[in-house]
CSV table of C-alpha atoms in Angstrom, one decimal:
chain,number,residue,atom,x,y,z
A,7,UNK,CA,12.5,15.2,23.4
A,8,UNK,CA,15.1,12.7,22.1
A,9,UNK,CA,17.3,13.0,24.8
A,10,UNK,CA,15.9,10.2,27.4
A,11,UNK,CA,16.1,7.1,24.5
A,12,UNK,CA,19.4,8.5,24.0
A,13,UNK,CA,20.3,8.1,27.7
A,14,UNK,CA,19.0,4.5,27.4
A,15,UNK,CA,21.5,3.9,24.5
A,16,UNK,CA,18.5,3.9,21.7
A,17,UNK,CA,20.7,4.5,18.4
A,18,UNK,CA,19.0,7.4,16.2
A,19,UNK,CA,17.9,5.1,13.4
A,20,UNK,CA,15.8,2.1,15.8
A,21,UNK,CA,13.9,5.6,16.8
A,22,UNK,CA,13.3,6.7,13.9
A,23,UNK,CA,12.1,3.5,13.1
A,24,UNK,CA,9.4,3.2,16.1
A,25,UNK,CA,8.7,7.3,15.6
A,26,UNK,CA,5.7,7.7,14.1
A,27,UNK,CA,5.9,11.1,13.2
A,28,UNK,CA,9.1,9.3,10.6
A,29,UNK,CA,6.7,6.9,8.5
A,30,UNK,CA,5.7,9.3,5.5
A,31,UNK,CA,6.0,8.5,2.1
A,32,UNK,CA,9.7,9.4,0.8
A,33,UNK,CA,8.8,8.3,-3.1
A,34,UNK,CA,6.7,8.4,-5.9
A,35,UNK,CA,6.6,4.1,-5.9
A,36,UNK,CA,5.5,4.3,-2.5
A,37,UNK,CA,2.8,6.5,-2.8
A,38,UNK,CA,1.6,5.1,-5.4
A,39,UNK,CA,1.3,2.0,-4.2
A,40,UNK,CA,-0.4,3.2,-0.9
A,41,UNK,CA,-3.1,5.0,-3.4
A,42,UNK,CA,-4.1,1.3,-5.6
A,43,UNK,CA,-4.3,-0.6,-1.9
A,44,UNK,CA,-6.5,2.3,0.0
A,45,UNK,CA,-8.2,2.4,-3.6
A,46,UNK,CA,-8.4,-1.6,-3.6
A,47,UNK,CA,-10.2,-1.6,0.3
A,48,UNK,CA,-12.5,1.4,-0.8
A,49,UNK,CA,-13.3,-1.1,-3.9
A,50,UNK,CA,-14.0,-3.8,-1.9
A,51,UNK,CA,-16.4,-1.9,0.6
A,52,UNK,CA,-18.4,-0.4,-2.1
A,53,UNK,CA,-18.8,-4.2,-3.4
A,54,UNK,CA,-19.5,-5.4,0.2
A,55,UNK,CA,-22.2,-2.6,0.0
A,56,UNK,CA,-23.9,-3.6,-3.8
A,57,UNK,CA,-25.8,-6.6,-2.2
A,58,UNK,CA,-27.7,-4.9,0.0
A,59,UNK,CA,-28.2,-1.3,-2.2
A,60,UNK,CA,-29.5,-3.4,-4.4
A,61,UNK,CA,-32.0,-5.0,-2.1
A,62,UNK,CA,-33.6,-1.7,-1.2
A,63,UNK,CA,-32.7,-0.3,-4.4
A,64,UNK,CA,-36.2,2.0,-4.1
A,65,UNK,CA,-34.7,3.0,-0.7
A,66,UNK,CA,-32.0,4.5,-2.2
A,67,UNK,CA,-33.0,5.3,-5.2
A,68,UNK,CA,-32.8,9.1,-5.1
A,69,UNK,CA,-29.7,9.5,-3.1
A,70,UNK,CA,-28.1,7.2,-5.9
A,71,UNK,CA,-29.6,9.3,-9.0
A,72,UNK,CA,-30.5,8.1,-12.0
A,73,UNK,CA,-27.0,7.1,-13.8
A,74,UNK,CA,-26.3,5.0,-10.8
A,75,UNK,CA,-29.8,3.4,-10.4
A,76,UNK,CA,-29.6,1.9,-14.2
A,77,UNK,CA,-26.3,0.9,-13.8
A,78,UNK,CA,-28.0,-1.7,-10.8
A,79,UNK,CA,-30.9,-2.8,-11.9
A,80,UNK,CA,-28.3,-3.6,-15.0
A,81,UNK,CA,-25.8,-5.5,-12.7
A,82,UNK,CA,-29.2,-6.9,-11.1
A,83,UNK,CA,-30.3,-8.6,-14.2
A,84,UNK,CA,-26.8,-9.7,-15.2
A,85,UNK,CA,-26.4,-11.4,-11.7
A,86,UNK,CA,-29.4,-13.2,-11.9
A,87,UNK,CA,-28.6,-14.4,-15.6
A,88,UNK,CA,-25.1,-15.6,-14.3
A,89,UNK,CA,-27.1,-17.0,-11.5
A,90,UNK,CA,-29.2,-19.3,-14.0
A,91,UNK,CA,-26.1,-19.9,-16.2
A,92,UNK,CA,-24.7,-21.7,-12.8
A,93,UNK,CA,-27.7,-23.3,-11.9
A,94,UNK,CA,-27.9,-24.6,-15.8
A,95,UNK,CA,-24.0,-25.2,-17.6
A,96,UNK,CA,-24.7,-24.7,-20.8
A,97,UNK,CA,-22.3,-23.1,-23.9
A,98,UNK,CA,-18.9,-22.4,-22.4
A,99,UNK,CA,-18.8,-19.4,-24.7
A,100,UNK,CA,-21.9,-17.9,-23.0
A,101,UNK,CA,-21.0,-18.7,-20.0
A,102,UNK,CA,-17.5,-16.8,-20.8
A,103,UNK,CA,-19.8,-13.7,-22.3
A,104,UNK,CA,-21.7,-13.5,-19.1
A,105,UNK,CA,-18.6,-13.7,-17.0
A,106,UNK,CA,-17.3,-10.5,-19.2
A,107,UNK,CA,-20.4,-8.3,-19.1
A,108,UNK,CA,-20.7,-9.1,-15.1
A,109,UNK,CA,-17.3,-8.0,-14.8
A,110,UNK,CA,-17.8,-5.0,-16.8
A,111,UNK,CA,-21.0,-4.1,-15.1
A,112,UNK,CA,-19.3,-4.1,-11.7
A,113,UNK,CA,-16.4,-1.8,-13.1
A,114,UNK,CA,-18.6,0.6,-14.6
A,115,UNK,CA,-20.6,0.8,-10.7
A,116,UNK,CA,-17.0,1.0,-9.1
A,117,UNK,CA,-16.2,3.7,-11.2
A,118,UNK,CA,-19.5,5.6,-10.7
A,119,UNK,CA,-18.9,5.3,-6.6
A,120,UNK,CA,-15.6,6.5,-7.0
A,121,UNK,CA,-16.4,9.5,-9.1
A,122,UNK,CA,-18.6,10.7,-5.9
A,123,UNK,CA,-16.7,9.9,-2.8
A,124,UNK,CA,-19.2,11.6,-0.8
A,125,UNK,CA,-22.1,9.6,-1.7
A,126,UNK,CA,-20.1,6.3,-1.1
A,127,UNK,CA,-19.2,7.4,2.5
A,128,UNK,CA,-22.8,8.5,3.0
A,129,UNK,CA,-24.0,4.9,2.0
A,130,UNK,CA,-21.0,3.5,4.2
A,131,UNK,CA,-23.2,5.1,7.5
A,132,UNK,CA,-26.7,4.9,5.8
A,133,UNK,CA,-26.4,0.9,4.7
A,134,UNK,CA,-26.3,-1.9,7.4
A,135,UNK,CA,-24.7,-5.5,6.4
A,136,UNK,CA,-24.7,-8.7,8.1
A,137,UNK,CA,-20.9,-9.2,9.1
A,138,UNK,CA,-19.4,-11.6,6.7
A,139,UNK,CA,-16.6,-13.6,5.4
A,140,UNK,CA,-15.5,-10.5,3.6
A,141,UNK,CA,-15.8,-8.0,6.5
A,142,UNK,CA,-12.9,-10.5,7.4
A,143,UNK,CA,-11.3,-10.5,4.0
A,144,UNK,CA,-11.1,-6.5,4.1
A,145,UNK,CA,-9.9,-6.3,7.7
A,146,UNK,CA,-6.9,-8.5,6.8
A,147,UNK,CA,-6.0,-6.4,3.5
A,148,UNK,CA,-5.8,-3.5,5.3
A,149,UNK,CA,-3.7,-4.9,7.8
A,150,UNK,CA,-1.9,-6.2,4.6
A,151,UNK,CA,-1.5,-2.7,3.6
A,152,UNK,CA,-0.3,-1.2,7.1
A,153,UNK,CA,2.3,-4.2,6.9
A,154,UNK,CA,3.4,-3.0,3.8
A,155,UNK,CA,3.3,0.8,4.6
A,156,UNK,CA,5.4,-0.2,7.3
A,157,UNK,CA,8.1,-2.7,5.2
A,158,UNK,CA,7.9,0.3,2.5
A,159,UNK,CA,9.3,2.9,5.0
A,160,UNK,CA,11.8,0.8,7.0
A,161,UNK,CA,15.4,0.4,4.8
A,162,UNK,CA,17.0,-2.8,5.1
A,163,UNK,CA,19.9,-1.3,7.5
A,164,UNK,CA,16.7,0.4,9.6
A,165,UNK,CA,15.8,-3.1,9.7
A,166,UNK,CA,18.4,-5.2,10.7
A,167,UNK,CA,19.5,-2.7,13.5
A,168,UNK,CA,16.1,-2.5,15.0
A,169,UNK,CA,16.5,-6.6,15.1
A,170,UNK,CA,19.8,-6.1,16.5
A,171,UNK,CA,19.0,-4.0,19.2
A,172,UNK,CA,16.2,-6.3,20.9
A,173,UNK,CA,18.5,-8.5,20.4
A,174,UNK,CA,21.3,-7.0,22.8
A,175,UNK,CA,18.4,-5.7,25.3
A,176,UNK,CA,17.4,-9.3,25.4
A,177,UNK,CA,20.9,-10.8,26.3
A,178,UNK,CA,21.7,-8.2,28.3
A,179,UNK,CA,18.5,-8.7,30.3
A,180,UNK,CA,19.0,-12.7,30.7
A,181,UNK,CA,23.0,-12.0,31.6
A,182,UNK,CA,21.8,-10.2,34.3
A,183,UNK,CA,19.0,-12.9,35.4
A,184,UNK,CA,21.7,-15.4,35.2
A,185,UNK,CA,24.1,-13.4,37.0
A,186,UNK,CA,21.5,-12.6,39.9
A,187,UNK,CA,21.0,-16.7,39.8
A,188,UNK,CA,24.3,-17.7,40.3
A,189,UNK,CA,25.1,-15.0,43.0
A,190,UNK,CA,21.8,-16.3,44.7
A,191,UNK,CA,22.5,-20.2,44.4
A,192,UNK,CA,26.4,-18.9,46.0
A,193,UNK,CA,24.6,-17.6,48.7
A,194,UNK,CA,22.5,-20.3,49.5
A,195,UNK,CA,25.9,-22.4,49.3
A,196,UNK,CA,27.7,-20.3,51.5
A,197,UNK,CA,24.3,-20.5,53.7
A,198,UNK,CA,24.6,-24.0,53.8
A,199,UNK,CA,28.2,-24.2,53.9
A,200,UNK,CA,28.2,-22.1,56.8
A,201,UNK,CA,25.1,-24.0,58.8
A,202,UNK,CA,27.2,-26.9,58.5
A,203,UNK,CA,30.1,-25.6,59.8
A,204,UNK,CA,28.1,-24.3,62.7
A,205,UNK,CA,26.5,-27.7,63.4
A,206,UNK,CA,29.7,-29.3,63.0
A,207,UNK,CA,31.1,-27.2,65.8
A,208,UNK,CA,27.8,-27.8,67.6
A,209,UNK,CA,28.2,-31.2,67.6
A,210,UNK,CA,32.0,-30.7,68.1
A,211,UNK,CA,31.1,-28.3,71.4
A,212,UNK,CA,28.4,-30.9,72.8
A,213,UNK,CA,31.2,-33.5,72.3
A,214,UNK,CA,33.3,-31.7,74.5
A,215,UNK,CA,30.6,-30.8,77.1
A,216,UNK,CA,30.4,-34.4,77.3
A,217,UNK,CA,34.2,-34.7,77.3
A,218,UNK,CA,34.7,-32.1,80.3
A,219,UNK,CA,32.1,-33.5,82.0
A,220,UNK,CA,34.4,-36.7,82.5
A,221,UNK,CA,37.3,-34.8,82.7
A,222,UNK,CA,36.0,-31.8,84.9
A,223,UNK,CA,37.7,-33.0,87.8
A,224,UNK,CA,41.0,-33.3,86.3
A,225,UNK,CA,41.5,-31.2,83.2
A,226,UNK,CA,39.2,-27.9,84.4
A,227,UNK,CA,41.7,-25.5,82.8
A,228,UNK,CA,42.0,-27.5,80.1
A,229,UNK,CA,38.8,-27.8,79.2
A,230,UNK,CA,38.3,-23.7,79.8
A,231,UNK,CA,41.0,-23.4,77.6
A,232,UNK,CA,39.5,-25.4,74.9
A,233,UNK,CA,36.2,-24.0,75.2
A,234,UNK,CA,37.5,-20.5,74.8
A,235,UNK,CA,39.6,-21.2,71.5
A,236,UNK,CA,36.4,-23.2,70.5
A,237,UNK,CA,34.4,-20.1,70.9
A,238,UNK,CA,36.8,-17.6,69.8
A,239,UNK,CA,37.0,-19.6,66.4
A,240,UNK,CA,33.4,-20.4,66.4
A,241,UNK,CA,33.0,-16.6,66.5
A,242,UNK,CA,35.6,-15.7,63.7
A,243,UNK,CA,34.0,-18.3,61.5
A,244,UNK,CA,30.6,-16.9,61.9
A,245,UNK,CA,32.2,-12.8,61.6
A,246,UNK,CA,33.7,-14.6,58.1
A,247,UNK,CA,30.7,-15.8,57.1
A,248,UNK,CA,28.6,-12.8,57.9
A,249,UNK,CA,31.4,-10.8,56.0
A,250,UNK,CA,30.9,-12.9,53.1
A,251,UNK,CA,27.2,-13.2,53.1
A,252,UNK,CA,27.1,-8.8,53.1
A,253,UNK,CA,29.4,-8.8,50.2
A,254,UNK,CA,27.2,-10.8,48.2
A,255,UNK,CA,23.6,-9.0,49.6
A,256,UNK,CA,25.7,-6.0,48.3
A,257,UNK,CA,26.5,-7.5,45.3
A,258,UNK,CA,22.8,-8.5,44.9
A,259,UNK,CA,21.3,-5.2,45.8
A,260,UNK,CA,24.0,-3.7,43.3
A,261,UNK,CA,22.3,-5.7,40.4
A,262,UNK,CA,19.2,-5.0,41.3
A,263,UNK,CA,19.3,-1.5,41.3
A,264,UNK,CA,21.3,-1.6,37.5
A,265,UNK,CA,18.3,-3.7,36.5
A,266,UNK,CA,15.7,-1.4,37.8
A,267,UNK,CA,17.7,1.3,36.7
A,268,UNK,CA,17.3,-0.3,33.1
A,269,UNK,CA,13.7,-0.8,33.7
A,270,UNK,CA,13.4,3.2,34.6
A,271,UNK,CA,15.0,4.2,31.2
A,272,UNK,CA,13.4,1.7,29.2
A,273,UNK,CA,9.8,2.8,30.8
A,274,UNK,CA,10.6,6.0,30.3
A,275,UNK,CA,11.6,5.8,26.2
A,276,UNK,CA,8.2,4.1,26.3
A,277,UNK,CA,6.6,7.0,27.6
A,278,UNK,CA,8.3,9.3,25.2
A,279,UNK,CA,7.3,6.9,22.2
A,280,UNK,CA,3.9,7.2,23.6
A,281,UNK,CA,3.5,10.9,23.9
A,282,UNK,CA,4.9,11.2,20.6
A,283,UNK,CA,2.6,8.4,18.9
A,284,UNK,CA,-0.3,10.9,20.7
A,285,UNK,CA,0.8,13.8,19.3
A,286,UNK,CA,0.9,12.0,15.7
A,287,UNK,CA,-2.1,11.1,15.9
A,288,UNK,CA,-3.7,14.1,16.7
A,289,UNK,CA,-1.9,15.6,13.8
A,290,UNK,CA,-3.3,12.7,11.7
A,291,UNK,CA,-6.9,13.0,12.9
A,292,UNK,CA,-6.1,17.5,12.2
A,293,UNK,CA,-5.2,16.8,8.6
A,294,UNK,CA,-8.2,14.6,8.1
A,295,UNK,CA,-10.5,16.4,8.9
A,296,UNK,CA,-8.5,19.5,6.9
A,297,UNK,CA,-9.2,16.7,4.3
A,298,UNK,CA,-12.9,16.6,4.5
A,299,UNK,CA,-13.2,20.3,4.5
A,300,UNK,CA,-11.2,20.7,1.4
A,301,UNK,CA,-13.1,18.0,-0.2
A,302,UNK,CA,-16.6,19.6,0.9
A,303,UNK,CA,-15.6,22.7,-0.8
A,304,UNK,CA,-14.0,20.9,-4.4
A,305,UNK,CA,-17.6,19.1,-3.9
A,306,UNK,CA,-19.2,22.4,-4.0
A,307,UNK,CA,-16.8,24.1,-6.7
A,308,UNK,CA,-17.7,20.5,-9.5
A,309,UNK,CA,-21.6,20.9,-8.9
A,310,UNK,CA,-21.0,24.8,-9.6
A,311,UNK,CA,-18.7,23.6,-13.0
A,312,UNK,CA,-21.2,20.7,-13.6
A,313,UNK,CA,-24.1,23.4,-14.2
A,314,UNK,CA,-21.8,25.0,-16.0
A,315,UNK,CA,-21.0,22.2,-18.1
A,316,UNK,CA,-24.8,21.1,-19.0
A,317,UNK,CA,-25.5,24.4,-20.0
A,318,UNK,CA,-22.7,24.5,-22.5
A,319,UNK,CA,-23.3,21.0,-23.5
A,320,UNK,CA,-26.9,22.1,-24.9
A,321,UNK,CA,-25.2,25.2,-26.5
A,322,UNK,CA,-22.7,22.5,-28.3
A,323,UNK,CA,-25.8,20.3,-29.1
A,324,UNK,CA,-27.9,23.3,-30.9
A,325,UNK,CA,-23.8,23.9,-32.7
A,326,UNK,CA,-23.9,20.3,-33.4
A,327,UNK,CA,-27.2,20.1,-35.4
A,328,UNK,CA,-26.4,23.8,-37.2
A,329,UNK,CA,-23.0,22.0,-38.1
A,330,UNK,CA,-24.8,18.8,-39.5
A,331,UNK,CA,-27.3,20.9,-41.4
A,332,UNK,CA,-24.1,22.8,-43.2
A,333,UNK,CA,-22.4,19.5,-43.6
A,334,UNK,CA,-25.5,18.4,-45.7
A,335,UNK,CA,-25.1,21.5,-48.0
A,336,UNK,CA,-21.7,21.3,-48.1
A,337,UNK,CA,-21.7,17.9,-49.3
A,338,UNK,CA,-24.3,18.5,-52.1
A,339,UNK,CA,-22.0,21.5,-53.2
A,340,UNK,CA,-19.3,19.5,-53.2
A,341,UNK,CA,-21.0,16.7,-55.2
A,342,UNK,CA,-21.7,19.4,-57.5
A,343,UNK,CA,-18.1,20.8,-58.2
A,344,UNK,CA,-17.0,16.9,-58.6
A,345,UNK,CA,-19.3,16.5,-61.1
A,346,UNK,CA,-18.4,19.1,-63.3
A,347,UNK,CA,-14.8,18.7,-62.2
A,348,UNK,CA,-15.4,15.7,-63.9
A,349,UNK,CA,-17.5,16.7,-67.0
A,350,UNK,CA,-14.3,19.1,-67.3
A,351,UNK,CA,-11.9,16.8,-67.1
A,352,UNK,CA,-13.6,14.2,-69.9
A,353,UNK,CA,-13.9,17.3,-71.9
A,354,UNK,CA,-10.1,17.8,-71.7
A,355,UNK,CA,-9.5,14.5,-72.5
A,356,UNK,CA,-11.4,14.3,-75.4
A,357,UNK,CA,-9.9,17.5,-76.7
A,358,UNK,CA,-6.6,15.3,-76.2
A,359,UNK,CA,-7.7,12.5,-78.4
A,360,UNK,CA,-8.7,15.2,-80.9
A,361,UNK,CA,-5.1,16.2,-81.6
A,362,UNK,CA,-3.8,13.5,-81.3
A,363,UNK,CA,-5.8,11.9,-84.0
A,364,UNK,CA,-4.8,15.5,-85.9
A,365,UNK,CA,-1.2,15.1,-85.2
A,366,UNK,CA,-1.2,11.1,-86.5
A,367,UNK,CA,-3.0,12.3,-89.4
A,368,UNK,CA,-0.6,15.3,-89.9
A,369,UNK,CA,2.5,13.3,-89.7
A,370,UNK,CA,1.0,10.3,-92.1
A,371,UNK,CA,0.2,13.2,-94.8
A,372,UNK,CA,3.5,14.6,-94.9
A,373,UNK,CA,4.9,11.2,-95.4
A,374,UNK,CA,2.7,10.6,-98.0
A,375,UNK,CA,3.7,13.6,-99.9
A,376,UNK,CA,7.3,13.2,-98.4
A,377,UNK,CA,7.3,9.5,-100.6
A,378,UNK,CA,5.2,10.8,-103.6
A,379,UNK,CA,7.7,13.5,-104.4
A,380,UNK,CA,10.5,11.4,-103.7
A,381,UNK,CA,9.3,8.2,-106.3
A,382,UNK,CA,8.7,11.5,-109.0
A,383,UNK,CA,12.1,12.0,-108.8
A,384,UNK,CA,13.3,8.2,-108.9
A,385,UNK,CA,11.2,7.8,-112.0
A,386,UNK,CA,12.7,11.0,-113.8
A,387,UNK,CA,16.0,9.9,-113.0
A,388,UNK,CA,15.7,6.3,-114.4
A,389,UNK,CA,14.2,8.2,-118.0
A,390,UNK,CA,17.1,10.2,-117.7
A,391,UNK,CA,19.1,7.6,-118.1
A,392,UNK,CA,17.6,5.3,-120.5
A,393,UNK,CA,17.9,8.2,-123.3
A,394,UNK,CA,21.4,8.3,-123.4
């Protein structure tokens, strides 16, 4: 399928830059940044959308469900306060406040649309809204976000050669204009040139008509003789200039065919750009839908585990209120064994202080009778000595 752009002298890398079927995420970065803008442009839809849901908010009610409902009439009454905050500057701090809880009401709604894609692309066909200024705000971020879908998959050197290609099919297409010009003004010279020459010898021939007509009497074969060499050069002259004038129709037609030649493979790259940007497309529309089926059925499969979910969630409830009951008992028992812990523990201490006091009173009796035995002896030793 490549093989007619590369008869036109396409290079690989501009095709794969105008292929379609090429322009698929190669990295983690880009995809990621392809999910925040397509999440941005659902954002700004579902906030297009809040307005008017909220203006038939009984409409709508039921397919919204309760969560979502609240989460309105909530935004509904914050809206209307900011509204009055406007209307009335008051306290910069409230005013600030109000900003904050408007911003997290709209957050919290956001997040509840996003959590059920298929209600928000219900509401997309089941709300109508007035086309507004941002109708023409989200149109130009999501050609923002084809613009940079397309800048994130084209590499510099993609890039540049792309550039440098239209360039060279440019200049080779005005070399060509400006060659067929100049061959065409040298034709019309040599067309002019050679109407001149043959009015020249026109006038140059009626000159001598007049000339022989004076001189026919006398100069007959001279005048024959002239007129023949006047034709036979008026004849070579106009052979030359017919010669001439063939070379350059050739050279004109020659061009010509090149160009359409160019025009030929060029119109028929386009074609093959064409059938492939069709088949791409068809793929694209194949996998969306594949898309919507596997989302139907995940839809399907998070109800079923939702059920599932609320029926556990009473069973952890009934746990819950068992487990707070125990914690009660616990505690008290707890309470209990700190107390007598306690009681225990003052008991030991006093049992401490008890020998302590024992041991002081141990030690200070033995050196009581340590010193009374020792001044008995000092006192027998100085009678001791007195005697002798």
């Amino acid at each position: 399928g490549m093989e007619t752009p590369r008869k036109a002298g396409i290079p690989l890398s501009v095709m794969k830059v105008l292929d379609p079927r090429q322009l698929k995420p190669d990295s983690t970065e880009t995809e990621r940044i392809l999910t925040v803008l397509d999440e941005t442009i659902v954002k700004l839809e579902i906030t297009r959308l809040i307005p008017r849901i909220i203006s038939s908010l009984d409409r709508y009610a039921r397919m919204l469900g309760p969560e979502i409902t609240r989460s309105l009439l909530e935004h509904q009454k914050l809206s209307m306060e900011m509204q009055d905050l406007l209307t009335n500057p008051g306290d910069k701090k409230s005013m600030r406040a109000a900003e904050q809880h408007l911003k997290c009401s709209l957050r919290n709604i956001l997040r509840l649309f996003l959590a059920n894609p298929l209600l928000y692309h219900g509401l997309k066909y089941e709300v109508w809204v007035r086309e507004s200024p941002a109708d023409v705000f989200i149109k130009a971020f999501m050609e923002f976000r084809d613009f940079t879908l397309e800048r994130l998959l084209t590499t510099p050197d993609e890039e540049k050669e792309k550039i440098q290609f239209m360039k060279d099919i440019s200049l080779r297409v005005e070399k060509n204009t400006e060659t067929i010009s100049a061959l065409q003004g040298e034709l019309a010279g040599v067309i002019q040139t050679r109407d001149e020459e043959v009015s020249s010898k026109d006038k140059t021939i009626e000159h001598l008509k007049t000339s022989m007509e004076d001189l026919t009497k006398n100069c007959k074969a001279e005048i024959q003789l002239i007129m023949k060499e006047g034709e036979k050069q008026q004849k070579e002259d106009e052979e030359a200039s017919q010669d001439r004038c063939a070379r350059l129709k050739q050279d004109i037609e020659r061009l010509g065919t090149q160009f359409n030649a160019l025009v030929l493979e060029h119109r028929a790259s386009e074609l093959v750009l064409r059938k492939e940007k069709c088949k791409a497309e068809k793929e694209i529309q194949k996998w969306v839908q594949k898309y919507d089926t596997d989302m139907t059925e995940k839809q399907t499969t998070y109800e079923e585990l939702q059920a599932v979910y609320n029926e556990e969630k009473e069973q952890l409830s009934l746990l819950m209120e068992k487990h707070a009951m125990l914690l009660q008992e616990y505690t008290e028992i707890e309470e209990e064994r700190r107390m007598l812990k306690e009681k225990e523990e003052e008991a030991a201490r006093e049992e401490a202080r008890r020998n302590n006091a024992a041991t002081c009173i141990q030690a200070f009796w033995k050196g009581y009778l340590v010193r009374s035995i020792y001044k008995s002896k000092l006192k027998k030793g100085k009678g001791k000595g007195k005697g002798k």
